Amino acid sequence: PKPDITFYIEGDIDLMYDRMTQSFDQAVRKDYYDNVIFFFEEVANDNDFIIISANKSREDISKLIYTNLMIKLANLSNG
């Protein structure tokens, strides 16, 4: 089944490493994460995910998610 709405928070590998809190995650080679990012970008684009930049603040990301959910809910109610 396809979800009604899916978000993908994109960011470059250096940003992701900066935000990792687990030493195990930081120990994984960057080329692995580069491949994972490439894969998820392809999936997100092919399936019309809502793509949000990880460069935004947490508050802005939360607002974007909330706004998109409210738009989806309004569309479901109207139609």
Short mmCIF file of C-alpha atoms in Angstrom, two decimals:
data_model
loop_
_atom_site.label_atom_id
_atom_site.label_comp_id
_atom_site.label_asym_id
_atom_site.label_seq_id
_atom_site.Cartn_x
_atom_site.Cartn_y
_atom_site.Cartn_z
CA PRO A 1 0.00 0.00 0.00
CA LYS A 2 1.08 3.55 -0.68
CA PRO A 3 0.88 5.98 2.21
CA ASP A 4 -1.13 9.14 1.73
CA ILE A 5 1.81 11.37 2.56
CA THR A 6 5.50 10.67 3.07
CA PHE A 7 8.27 13.05 4.06
CA TYR A 8 11.95 12.75 3.22
CA ILE A 9 14.33 15.00 5.12
CA GLU A 10 17.33 15.40 2.86
CA GLY A 11 20.79 16.58 3.76
CA ASP A 12 24.35 16.17 2.68
CA ILE A 13 26.58 13.57 4.27
CA ASP A 14 28.60 16.05 6.33
CA LEU A 15 25.45 17.44 7.91
CA MET A 16 24.29 13.91 8.70
CA TYR A 17 27.59 13.03 10.36
CA ASP A 18 27.43 16.22 12.43
CA ARG A 19 24.03 15.18 13.77
CA MET A 20 24.85 11.55 14.55
CA THR A 21 24.86 10.81 18.26
CA GLN A 22 25.88 7.15 18.26
CA SER A 23 29.54 6.26 17.81
CA PHE A 24 28.51 3.17 15.83
CA ASP A 25 26.76 5.36 13.25
CA GLN A 26 29.78 7.64 13.00
CA ALA A 27 32.06 4.64 12.48
CA VAL A 28 30.28 3.62 9.26
CA ARG A 29 32.11 4.67 6.10
CA LYS A 30 30.78 7.73 4.28
CA ASP A 31 30.46 5.88 0.97
CA TYR A 32 27.82 3.63 2.57
CA TYR A 33 25.77 6.67 3.60
CA ASP A 34 26.32 8.26 0.19
CA ASN A 35 24.71 5.17 -1.36
CA VAL A 36 21.84 5.21 1.14
CA ILE A 37 21.19 8.90 0.46
CA PHE A 38 21.25 8.30 -3.30
CA PHE A 39 18.79 5.41 -2.92
CA PHE A 40 16.35 7.36 -0.77
CA GLU A 41 16.53 10.42 -3.03
CA GLU A 42 15.54 8.20 -5.97
CA VAL A 43 12.69 6.62 -3.99
CA ALA A 44 11.51 10.03 -2.76
CA ASN A 45 11.50 11.53 -6.25
CA ASP A 46 9.88 8.51 -7.89
CA ASN A 47 7.09 8.38 -5.30
CA ASP A 48 6.30 12.07 -4.81
CA PHE A 49 7.53 12.30 -1.24
CA ILE A 50 7.53 15.76 0.28
CA ILE A 51 11.22 16.62 0.42
CA ILE A 52 12.41 18.89 3.21
CA SER A 53 15.94 20.20 3.59
CA ALA A 54 17.70 19.15 6.78
CA ASN A 55 19.47 22.54 6.68
CA LYS A 56 16.33 24.10 8.11
CA SER A 57 15.85 24.48 11.84
CA ARG A 58 13.93 21.83 13.77
CA GLU A 59 11.13 24.32 14.25
CA ASP A 60 10.90 25.06 10.52
CA ILE A 61 10.93 21.36 9.66
CA SER A 62 8.16 20.73 12.19
CA LYS A 63 6.11 23.61 10.74
CA LEU A 64 6.53 22.28 7.19
CA ILE A 65 5.43 18.81 8.23
CA TYR A 66 2.46 20.17 10.16
CA THR A 67 1.41 22.49 7.32
CA ASN A 68 1.56 19.68 4.76
CA LEU A 69 -0.43 17.37 7.01
CA MET A 70 -3.10 20.02 7.50
CA ILE A 71 -3.29 20.59 3.72
CA LYS A 72 -3.68 16.84 3.18
CA LEU A 73 -6.38 16.66 5.85
CA ALA A 74 -8.24 19.62 4.33
CA ASN A 75 -8.09 18.00 0.89
CA LEU A 76 -9.49 14.75 2.29
CA SER A 77 -12.30 16.62 4.02
CA ASN A 78 -13.21 18.50 0.84
CA GLY A 79 -13.15 15.70 -1.44
#
